[in-house]
Short mmCIF file of C-alpha atoms and ligand atoms in Angstrom, two decimals:
data_model
loop_
_atom_site.label_atom_id
_atom_site.label_comp_id
_atom_site.label_asym_id
_atom_site.label_seq_id
_atom_site.Cartn_x
_atom_site.Cartn_y
_atom_site.Cartn_z
CA MET A 1 31.42 -33.49 49.43
CA ALA A 2 34.93 -32.65 49.95
CA SER A 3 35.92 -35.37 47.80
CA LEU A 4 34.23 -33.89 44.33
CA SER A 5 37.47 -31.70 44.27
CA THR A 6 39.81 -35.15 44.30
CA ARG A 7 41.28 -36.08 41.04
CA THR A 8 40.61 -40.01 40.46
CA ARG A 9 42.10 -42.55 38.14
CA ILE A 10 41.35 -46.24 38.61
CA SER A 11 43.76 -49.52 39.45
CA ASP A 12 43.41 -52.25 37.60
CA HIS A 13 41.73 -54.37 40.34
CA GLY A 14 39.06 -51.52 40.69
CA ARG A 15 39.87 -50.02 43.67
CA ARG A 16 40.38 -46.19 43.10
CA THR A 17 43.57 -44.28 43.02
CA ARG A 18 42.53 -40.54 44.02
CA ALA A 19 44.82 -37.86 43.84
CA ALA A 20 43.78 -35.84 46.63
CA VAL A 21 44.67 -31.99 47.25
CA THR A 22 45.18 -31.49 51.00
CA VAL A 23 44.24 -33.28 54.30
CA ALA A 24 43.54 -29.94 55.40
CA GLY A 25 40.35 -30.22 57.92
CA THR A 26 40.67 -33.74 58.92
CA ALA A 27 40.49 -33.79 62.32
CA MET A 28 42.83 -35.54 64.58
CA VAL A 29 41.05 -37.26 67.21
CA ALA A 30 42.97 -38.79 70.52
CA LEU A 31 43.73 -42.02 70.44
CA GLY A 32 41.56 -44.92 71.67
CA VAL A 33 44.15 -46.93 72.40
CA SER A 34 46.60 -47.33 75.64
CA VAL A 35 49.72 -45.59 75.02
CA ALA A 36 51.25 -46.08 78.99
CA GLY A 37 54.70 -46.35 78.74
CA ALA A 38 55.75 -49.19 77.40
CA SER A 39 58.22 -50.42 74.88
CA ALA A 40 57.19 -54.04 73.92
CA SER A 41 58.44 -55.73 71.05
CA SER A 42 57.26 -59.48 71.33
CA PRO A 43 53.93 -60.90 72.71
CA HIS A 44 55.74 -62.84 75.19
CA SER A 45 56.64 -59.34 76.86
CA SER A 46 55.27 -58.07 80.06
CA SER A 47 53.75 -55.59 78.49
CA PRO A 48 49.95 -55.60 77.58
CA PRO A 49 49.65 -56.20 73.62
CA GLY A 50 49.50 -53.03 71.43
CA THR A 51 50.71 -50.62 73.67
CA ALA A 52 54.26 -50.58 72.14
CA MET A 53 56.03 -47.36 71.90
CA SER A 54 58.72 -48.05 69.56
CA GLY A 55 59.87 -50.68 67.10
CA HIS A 56 60.22 -50.56 62.76
CA ILE A 57 57.33 -52.67 60.95
CA THR A 58 56.82 -53.56 57.71
CA TRP A 59 53.18 -53.13 56.25
CA TRP A 60 51.96 -54.32 52.61
CA SER A 61 48.97 -53.05 51.59
CA SER A 62 47.61 -52.39 47.97
CA PRO A 63 47.00 -48.88 46.59
CA ILE A 64 43.26 -47.47 47.96
CA SER A 65 44.29 -44.41 46.65
CA VAL A 66 47.24 -42.66 44.84
CA GLY A 67 48.25 -39.23 43.90
CA ASN A 68 49.07 -36.23 46.00
CA LEU A 69 47.81 -38.09 48.68
CA ASP A 70 47.49 -41.50 49.13
CA LEU A 71 45.64 -42.80 51.93
CA ARG A 72 48.07 -45.28 52.85
CA THR A 73 50.61 -42.80 53.46
CA ALA A 74 47.92 -40.46 55.03
CA TRP A 75 47.69 -42.81 57.62
CA ILE A 76 51.49 -43.67 58.41
CA LYS A 77 52.06 -39.83 58.54
CA ALA A 78 49.56 -39.51 61.22
CA PHE A 79 49.88 -42.63 62.92
CA GLU A 80 54.13 -42.01 63.08
CA LYS A 81 53.32 -38.40 64.38
CA GLN A 82 51.26 -39.85 67.28
CA TYR A 83 54.12 -42.48 67.87
CA PRO A 84 57.05 -41.23 66.71
CA LYS A 85 59.39 -44.03 67.69
CA ILE A 86 57.31 -46.59 65.69
CA LYS A 87 58.53 -46.77 62.00
CA VAL A 88 56.47 -47.92 59.87
CA THR A 89 57.61 -49.20 56.06
CA LEU A 90 54.87 -49.36 53.34
CA GLU A 91 55.34 -52.64 50.82
CA ALA A 92 53.42 -51.96 48.03
CA ALA A 93 51.03 -54.97 47.24
CA PRO A 94 49.73 -56.29 43.94
CA THR A 95 46.17 -54.69 43.10
CA ASN A 96 44.79 -57.71 42.23
CA THR A 97 43.20 -59.62 45.04
CA ASP A 98 44.36 -63.06 43.42
CA THR A 99 47.63 -62.01 42.88
CA ASN A 100 48.32 -60.19 45.89
CA ARG A 101 46.82 -63.35 48.13
CA SER A 102 49.17 -66.06 45.91
CA THR A 103 52.07 -63.72 46.32
CA LEU A 104 51.67 -63.25 50.42
CA GLU A 105 50.93 -67.05 50.72
CA THR A 106 54.31 -68.17 48.99
CA GLN A 107 56.28 -65.19 51.30
CA ILE A 108 54.64 -66.56 54.31
CA SER A 109 54.71 -69.93 54.39
CA GLY A 110 58.46 -69.19 53.17
CA GLY A 111 58.99 -68.24 56.74
CA ALA A 112 59.13 -64.51 55.05
CA GLY A 113 56.94 -61.35 54.51
CA PRO A 114 55.82 -58.19 56.06
CA ASP A 115 54.99 -57.99 59.65
CA VAL A 116 51.30 -56.41 59.13
CA PHE A 117 49.17 -57.13 55.72
CA MET A 118 46.11 -55.49 54.31
CA GLY A 119 44.08 -58.35 53.00
CA ASP A 120 40.92 -59.18 51.72
CA VAL A 121 37.88 -60.20 53.62
CA ILE A 122 37.40 -63.12 52.25
CA TRP A 123 40.75 -64.48 53.54
CA PRO A 124 40.66 -65.70 57.18
CA ALA A 125 39.81 -69.16 56.65
CA GLN A 126 42.49 -70.32 54.04
CA PHE A 127 44.83 -68.20 55.90
CA ALA A 128 43.67 -69.41 59.46
CA ALA A 129 43.62 -73.15 58.34
CA HIS A 130 47.25 -72.52 56.81
CA GLY A 131 49.14 -70.53 59.60
CA LEU A 132 49.49 -67.63 57.62
CA ALA A 133 47.94 -65.23 59.89
CA VAL A 134 48.01 -64.62 63.90
CA PRO A 135 44.73 -65.13 65.51
CA LEU A 136 44.22 -61.57 66.87
CA SER A 137 41.72 -62.33 69.37
CA LYS A 138 44.15 -64.21 71.30
CA TYR A 139 45.95 -61.03 71.92
CA LEU A 140 42.87 -58.69 71.72
CA PRO A 141 39.71 -58.36 74.31
CA LYS A 142 36.26 -58.81 73.31
CA SER A 143 35.66 -55.36 73.76
CA TYR A 144 37.78 -54.40 71.03
CA PHE A 145 35.52 -56.60 68.14
CA ALA A 146 32.69 -55.13 69.69
CA GLY A 147 32.98 -52.02 68.37
CA PHE A 148 32.64 -52.95 64.74
CA ALA A 149 29.53 -53.10 62.42
CA PRO A 150 27.56 -56.11 62.51
CA GLY A 151 29.12 -59.04 60.52
CA LEU A 152 32.63 -57.79 60.15
CA VAL A 153 33.86 -59.92 62.91
CA ALA A 154 32.01 -63.00 62.22
CA GLY A 155 33.32 -62.81 58.41
CA ALA A 156 36.56 -62.81 60.12
CA THR A 157 36.30 -65.43 62.17
CA TYR A 158 37.44 -69.08 61.70
CA LYS A 159 37.14 -71.90 64.28
CA GLY A 160 36.43 -69.15 66.79
CA GLN A 161 39.28 -66.93 66.64
CA VAL A 162 39.30 -63.56 64.83
CA TYR A 163 42.09 -63.35 62.67
CA GLY A 164 41.34 -59.95 60.62
CA ALA A 165 40.65 -56.50 62.11
CA PRO A 166 38.14 -54.72 59.86
CA LEU A 167 39.66 -51.77 58.03
CA PHE A 168 36.97 -50.62 55.78
CA GLU A 169 33.87 -52.13 54.01
CA ASP A 170 33.32 -52.36 50.45
CA GLN A 171 29.41 -53.06 49.28
CA GLY A 172 28.10 -53.18 45.70
CA PHE A 173 25.67 -50.28 44.51
CA LEU A 174 23.92 -49.49 41.65
CA TYR A 175 25.49 -46.01 40.01
CA TYR A 176 22.78 -44.08 37.65
CA ARG A 177 22.62 -41.02 35.56
CA LYS A 178 20.16 -38.77 37.22
CA ASP A 179 20.41 -36.31 34.77
CA LEU A 180 19.49 -38.54 31.98
CA LEU A 181 16.72 -40.42 34.46
CA ARG A 182 15.32 -36.97 35.14
CA LYS A 183 15.46 -36.04 31.34
CA ASP A 184 13.38 -39.06 30.17
CA HIS A 185 11.06 -39.15 33.40
CA LEU A 186 12.09 -42.33 34.11
CA LYS A 187 12.54 -43.55 37.96
CA VAL A 188 15.48 -45.13 39.44
CA PRO A 189 15.20 -48.56 38.67
CA THR A 190 14.13 -51.60 41.29
CA THR A 191 14.06 -54.54 39.19
CA TRP A 192 16.13 -55.39 36.95
CA ALA A 193 14.09 -55.90 34.12
CA GLN A 194 13.08 -52.07 34.52
CA LEU A 195 16.69 -51.28 34.53
CA ALA A 196 17.11 -53.26 31.35
CA SER A 197 14.01 -51.43 29.86
CA GLU A 198 15.30 -48.30 31.00
CA ALA A 199 18.91 -48.92 29.64
CA LYS A 200 17.60 -49.31 26.19
CA THR A 201 15.40 -46.38 26.27
CA ILE A 202 18.79 -44.25 27.15
CA VAL A 203 20.69 -45.93 24.57
CA LYS A 204 17.71 -45.60 21.93
CA LYS A 205 17.94 -41.95 22.38
CA GLY A 206 21.82 -41.88 21.97
CA GLN A 207 22.46 -40.37 25.36
CA THR A 208 24.64 -42.82 26.42
CA LYS A 209 26.48 -45.84 24.21
CA GLU A 210 26.01 -48.76 26.70
CA GLY A 211 23.33 -49.46 29.01
CA TYR A 212 24.77 -50.81 32.03
CA VAL A 213 28.04 -51.85 32.83
CA PHE A 214 29.30 -54.61 35.50
CA GLN A 215 31.98 -56.96 36.35
CA GLY A 216 32.48 -60.29 34.38
CA ALA A 217 36.31 -61.01 33.86
CA ASP A 218 37.38 -64.57 34.79
CA TYR A 219 38.64 -62.69 38.15
CA GLU A 220 37.23 -62.56 41.88
CA GLY A 221 35.27 -59.52 40.92
CA ALA A 222 32.90 -61.72 38.84
CA THR A 223 32.04 -64.16 41.75
CA CYS A 224 31.08 -60.77 43.67
CA ASN A 225 28.53 -59.80 41.11
CA PHE A 226 27.43 -63.16 40.50
CA MET A 227 26.34 -63.77 44.36
CA GLU A 228 24.35 -60.75 44.18
CA TYR A 229 21.73 -62.15 41.87
CA PHE A 230 22.09 -65.39 43.34
CA ALA A 231 21.31 -64.38 46.70
CA ASP A 232 18.55 -62.81 44.89
CA ALA A 233 17.30 -66.07 43.28
CA GLY A 234 17.45 -67.89 46.59
CA GLY A 235 20.38 -69.58 46.53
CA SER A 236 23.26 -70.80 48.75
CA VAL A 237 26.10 -71.67 47.29
CA LEU A 238 27.43 -74.45 50.56
CA ASN A 239 24.80 -76.71 52.19
CA SER A 240 24.55 -75.79 56.24
CA LYS A 241 27.71 -78.08 57.27
CA GLY A 242 29.96 -76.44 54.37
CA THR A 243 30.71 -79.96 53.51
CA GLY A 244 29.31 -79.58 49.70
CA LEU A 245 26.88 -78.03 47.69
CA ALA A 246 23.49 -76.59 48.54
CA PRO A 247 20.39 -78.09 47.39
CA SER A 248 19.41 -74.68 46.10
CA PHE A 249 22.43 -74.09 44.27
CA LYS A 250 21.49 -75.42 40.28
CA ALA A 251 17.64 -73.46 40.17
CA ALA A 252 19.37 -70.26 41.62
CA ALA A 253 22.51 -70.20 39.70
CA THR A 254 20.85 -70.73 36.63
CA LYS A 255 18.40 -67.73 37.00
CA ALA A 256 21.73 -65.56 38.47
CA LEU A 257 23.61 -66.21 35.44
CA GLY A 258 20.56 -66.28 33.05
CA GLN A 259 19.99 -62.53 34.09
CA GLU A 260 23.90 -61.57 33.93
CA VAL A 261 23.86 -63.14 29.79
CA ALA A 262 20.80 -61.77 29.05
CA PHE A 263 22.18 -58.09 29.58
CA ILE A 264 24.60 -58.86 27.18
CA LYS A 265 22.42 -60.70 24.17
CA SER A 266 19.82 -58.21 24.48
CA GLY A 267 22.44 -55.46 24.26
CA VAL A 268 21.98 -53.58 27.66
CA SER A 269 25.42 -54.74 28.45
CA PRO A 270 28.58 -54.34 25.97
CA LYS A 271 30.03 -57.45 24.60
CA ALA A 272 33.08 -56.85 26.25
CA GLU A 273 31.56 -58.05 29.76
CA SER A 274 33.80 -61.23 29.97
CA THR A 275 36.60 -58.74 30.43
CA TYR A 276 35.51 -56.46 32.92
CA GLN A 277 36.99 -55.58 36.05
CA GLU A 278 36.05 -52.42 38.15
CA ALA A 279 38.11 -50.37 36.21
CA ASN A 280 36.61 -50.99 32.95
CA ALA A 281 33.15 -50.65 34.17
CA MET A 282 34.20 -47.21 36.25
CA ASN A 283 36.06 -45.96 32.78
CA ASP A 284 33.20 -46.76 30.85
CA PHE A 285 30.92 -44.47 33.47
CA GLN A 286 32.70 -41.55 34.29
CA ASN A 287 33.56 -41.40 30.80
CA GLY A 288 29.45 -40.85 29.84
CA THR A 289 29.44 -43.86 27.67
CA ALA A 290 27.09 -46.26 30.44
CA ALA A 291 23.65 -45.10 31.45
CA PHE A 292 23.95 -47.86 34.76
CA MET A 293 27.00 -49.16 36.62
CA ARG A 294 27.35 -52.00 39.32
CA ASN A 295 30.65 -51.01 41.23
CA TRP A 296 31.73 -50.85 44.91
CA ASP A 297 31.99 -47.53 47.15
CA TYR A 298 34.63 -45.88 45.76
CA GLY A 299 32.04 -45.30 42.48
CA TYR A 300 30.68 -42.32 43.90
CA SER A 301 33.39 -39.83 44.44
CA THR A 302 35.45 -41.60 41.62
CA ALA A 303 32.67 -40.35 39.27
CA ASN A 304 32.50 -37.08 40.90
CA SER A 305 36.43 -36.57 40.58
CA THR A 306 38.55 -34.26 38.37
CA GLY A 307 38.62 -35.72 35.18
CA SER A 308 35.19 -37.08 35.49
CA LYS A 309 32.68 -36.17 32.64
CA VAL A 310 29.76 -36.94 34.68
CA ILE A 311 30.72 -34.59 37.73
CA GLY A 312 27.08 -33.77 39.89
CA LYS A 313 24.94 -36.06 37.36
CA VAL A 314 25.61 -39.27 39.37
CA GLY A 315 22.85 -40.96 42.08
CA VAL A 316 23.56 -44.02 44.05
CA ALA A 317 21.12 -46.43 44.81
CA PRO A 318 20.83 -50.38 46.68
CA LEU A 319 20.62 -52.71 43.26
CA PRO A 320 17.62 -53.87 41.98
CA SER A 321 16.42 -57.16 42.57
CA PHE A 322 14.06 -59.32 40.60
CA LYS A 323 11.03 -58.98 42.53
CA GLY A 324 11.39 -55.22 43.12
CA GLY A 325 12.84 -53.21 45.95
CA ALA A 326 16.35 -53.29 47.77
CA GLY A 327 18.53 -56.40 46.08
CA TYR A 328 21.40 -57.74 47.32
CA SER A 329 24.96 -56.23 47.98
CA ASN A 330 27.87 -58.58 48.16
CA ILE A 331 30.55 -57.80 50.98
CA GLY A 332 33.64 -56.92 49.90
CA GLY A 333 36.52 -54.86 51.63
CA TRP A 334 40.09 -55.18 53.83
CA ASN A 335 40.97 -56.27 57.07
CA MET A 336 44.18 -55.85 58.72
CA TYR A 337 46.21 -58.76 59.50
CA ILE A 338 49.95 -60.05 61.20
CA ASN A 339 52.32 -62.49 59.93
CA PRO A 340 52.96 -65.25 62.04
CA HIS A 341 56.77 -64.83 61.65
CA SER A 342 56.45 -61.19 62.60
CA LYS A 343 59.16 -60.16 65.74
CA ASN A 344 56.90 -57.20 66.28
CA ILE A 345 53.79 -58.10 67.30
CA ALA A 346 52.89 -55.68 70.16
CA ALA A 347 54.18 -52.76 67.33
CA ASP A 348 51.88 -54.11 64.91
CA LEU A 349 48.83 -54.31 67.06
CA THR A 350 49.57 -50.75 68.28
CA PHE A 351 49.47 -50.14 64.45
CA ILE A 352 46.45 -52.09 63.82
CA LYS A 353 44.32 -50.66 66.88
CA TRP A 354 45.26 -47.55 65.65
CA LEU A 355 43.91 -47.74 61.92
CA THR A 356 41.16 -49.60 63.09
CA GLY A 357 40.43 -46.85 65.92
CA LYS A 358 38.75 -43.71 65.67
CA GLN A 359 41.30 -41.59 64.35
CA GLY A 360 42.45 -44.08 61.57
CA GLN A 361 38.90 -44.57 60.44
CA LEU A 362 38.08 -40.90 60.88
CA ILE A 363 41.03 -40.44 58.48
CA GLU A 364 39.15 -43.02 55.45
CA SER A 365 35.66 -41.54 55.93
CA THR A 366 36.02 -37.96 55.71
CA GLY A 367 38.09 -34.92 53.80
CA HIS A 368 39.32 -36.63 50.97
CA PHE A 369 38.66 -40.31 51.30
CA SER A 370 34.97 -42.40 51.34
CA GLU A 371 35.68 -45.69 52.67
CA ILE A 372 32.80 -47.02 54.30
CA PRO A 373 34.69 -47.47 58.11
CA THR A 374 34.26 -50.16 59.96
CA LEU A 375 33.35 -48.96 63.44
CA SER A 376 29.86 -48.32 64.40
CA ALA A 377 30.89 -45.39 66.47
CA VAL A 378 32.46 -43.67 63.36
CA ARG A 379 30.22 -44.80 60.55
CA ASN A 380 26.97 -43.02 63.16
CA MET A 381 28.80 -39.63 63.49
CA ALA A 382 26.83 -36.96 62.01
CA LYS A 383 29.80 -35.66 60.02
CA VAL A 384 30.82 -38.81 58.63
CA LYS A 385 27.18 -39.58 57.35
CA ASN A 386 26.79 -36.22 55.99
CA GLY A 387 29.88 -35.94 53.79
CA ASN A 388 29.28 -39.21 52.13
CA ALA A 389 26.58 -40.05 49.78
CA VAL A 390 27.25 -43.77 49.68
CA LEU A 391 27.05 -44.45 53.51
CA LYS A 392 23.43 -42.97 53.46
CA ILE A 393 22.15 -45.76 51.09
CA VAL A 394 24.06 -48.24 53.35
CA PRO A 395 21.24 -48.83 55.51
CA LYS A 396 19.07 -49.78 52.73
CA THR A 397 20.36 -52.88 51.17
CA LYS A 398 20.77 -56.25 52.02
CA LEU A 399 24.18 -58.02 52.45
CA VAL A 400 25.43 -61.35 51.33
CA PRO A 401 28.72 -62.44 52.02
CA ARG A 402 30.74 -64.76 49.60
CA PRO A 403 31.08 -68.63 50.75
CA ALA A 404 34.52 -67.82 52.56
CA GLN A 405 34.38 -69.85 55.62
CA THR A 406 35.65 -72.54 54.13
CA PRO A 407 39.46 -72.21 53.51
CA LYS A 408 38.90 -73.71 49.73
CA TYR A 409 37.18 -70.50 49.02
CA ALA A 410 39.72 -69.74 45.92
CA SER A 411 38.75 -72.87 44.69
CA VAL A 412 35.58 -72.56 44.88
CA SER A 413 35.80 -69.44 43.73
CA GLN A 414 37.11 -69.37 40.94
CA ALA A 415 34.56 -72.54 39.52
CA ILE A 416 32.26 -69.46 39.72
CA TYR A 417 33.75 -66.98 37.90
CA GLN A 418 35.82 -68.81 35.12
CA ASN A 419 32.17 -70.28 34.37
CA VAL A 420 30.27 -66.76 34.41
CA SER A 421 32.60 -65.10 32.44
CA ALA A 422 33.00 -68.25 29.95
CA ALA A 423 28.99 -68.18 29.71
CA LEU A 424 29.31 -63.65 29.47
CA ALA A 425 32.11 -64.48 26.87
CA GLY A 426 28.98 -67.03 24.95
CA THR A 427 31.84 -69.79 25.12
CA LYS A 428 29.47 -71.83 27.24
CA SER A 429 25.71 -72.12 27.54
CA VAL A 430 24.34 -71.25 30.88
CA SER A 431 23.21 -74.67 32.38
CA ALA A 432 26.69 -76.38 30.76
CA ALA A 433 28.11 -73.08 32.89
CA VAL A 434 25.92 -74.20 36.14
CA SER A 435 27.11 -77.53 35.58
CA SER A 436 30.72 -77.09 35.41
CA MET A 437 30.42 -74.53 38.16
CA ALA A 438 28.66 -77.21 40.45
CA SER A 439 31.40 -79.78 39.78
CA GLY A 440 33.92 -77.29 39.89
CA ILE A 441 33.03 -76.47 43.36
CA SER A 442 31.84 -79.89 44.75
CA SER A 443 35.64 -81.29 43.97
CA ALA A 444 37.02 -78.00 45.17
CA LEU A 445 35.71 -79.09 48.40
CA GLY A 446 36.53 -82.47 48.02
CA GLY A 447 34.38 -83.17 50.97
CA ASN A 448 36.56 -81.75 53.31
CA SER A 449 35.76 -78.05 53.07
CA LEU A 450 35.70 -76.88 56.61
C1 GLC B 1 37.10 -55.41 46.22
C2 GLC B 1 36.59 -55.89 47.13
C3 GLC B 1 37.09 -57.17 48.03
C4 GLC B 1 36.59 -58.19 46.44
C5 GLC B 1 37.58 -57.24 45.19
C6 GLC B 1 36.90 -58.10 43.79
O1 GLC B 1 38.33 -54.88 46.26
O2 GLC B 1 36.85 -54.95 48.77
O3 GLC B 1 36.66 -58.03 48.53
O4 GLC B 1 37.28 -59.20 46.55
O5 GLC B 1 36.82 -56.11 45.24
O6 GLC B 1 37.78 -57.19 43.03
#
């Protein structure tokens, strides 16, 4: 695949930073949006939304890839070529999703901020409840939202309105060293116990230093990892009304966290797991020091990029489960949102429709970029599927979202990841961590969650 020829390094919140050589060959397909002679710059204009032909907008986005070719600038260049009178100025956002969110909260609630922003899929409820994002469904028709892969629009909806336009999807996957599995006559693991035993075999033979690396630091990524074991153990975080903890919480959380801690205690995973973000796991894996890794979609192209020591030796599979068969993948990803203070909503919508339309989605998922596109039509195109090894696994995975339907999600997640990380560090027992997770979530919800 084309991404094999790209150079890569990892940003500190774990999204890839991929230096690419050229976009040559990227097909520039016809726009899926109407551009009929409008120059609207406000939603009150008589022109239909998203048909602006001129204007200046600012776009807040953390790096998705950087280097010789940055996906954000590749998008802007192609967009401005199509819309020469709309100027998009990129504002570099913090790479850590938590810092990114709190910076935007401060800016927007203070009446400022960018026109449009790329934000995490876990933000819609909070941003909607606090008036930090425009309800896109007030401007865009149902037919626009119908084009996205199932579940993505539901995840961006709060109280009947859609706030985020799905830009790209992330999912958790298992990456493994197919050369070592072949050499040792091992199969791709489908249970956590099998993964642990194979990892021990590989480490014992001195083929890698570490068995399995994942994300256990005191940040959002640890919640993503935890949710995968937790869903597999039959757990739900919130009760059906979203007002408090689900009855299944404690038993499933104990099983989930118990497994994560066992990986460290048994030496399958490094002691430093409680400090690991995506970038740490990725560095170990691409340096050849880990046999297995949990990471997002970009793990495959990153491990096969120039600078990696494991090029051509990497396999990707669904994460294992407790019982066998495909386990759960947490749903991550990023949406496009509009700041309620934007004076350019028509141009904002034009840009968003273009990014999430066929042309924008083809750019992100072909050539030097290998995001999972959100648009079903693009996802199903042979040229996209054939060039993207991770996309081939997507139909096999089971998905679990984070409990982000509550505007209190940031505090709910903090109660999860702080305790996961403390248990992984060994400063709390599994049962103490699960108890304080439960009480932290309950107090975050405060009986008034949705
Ligand atoms: C990825 C995911 C995002 C998640 C973050 C956690 O960027 O797309 O949804 O919150 O990782 O580190």
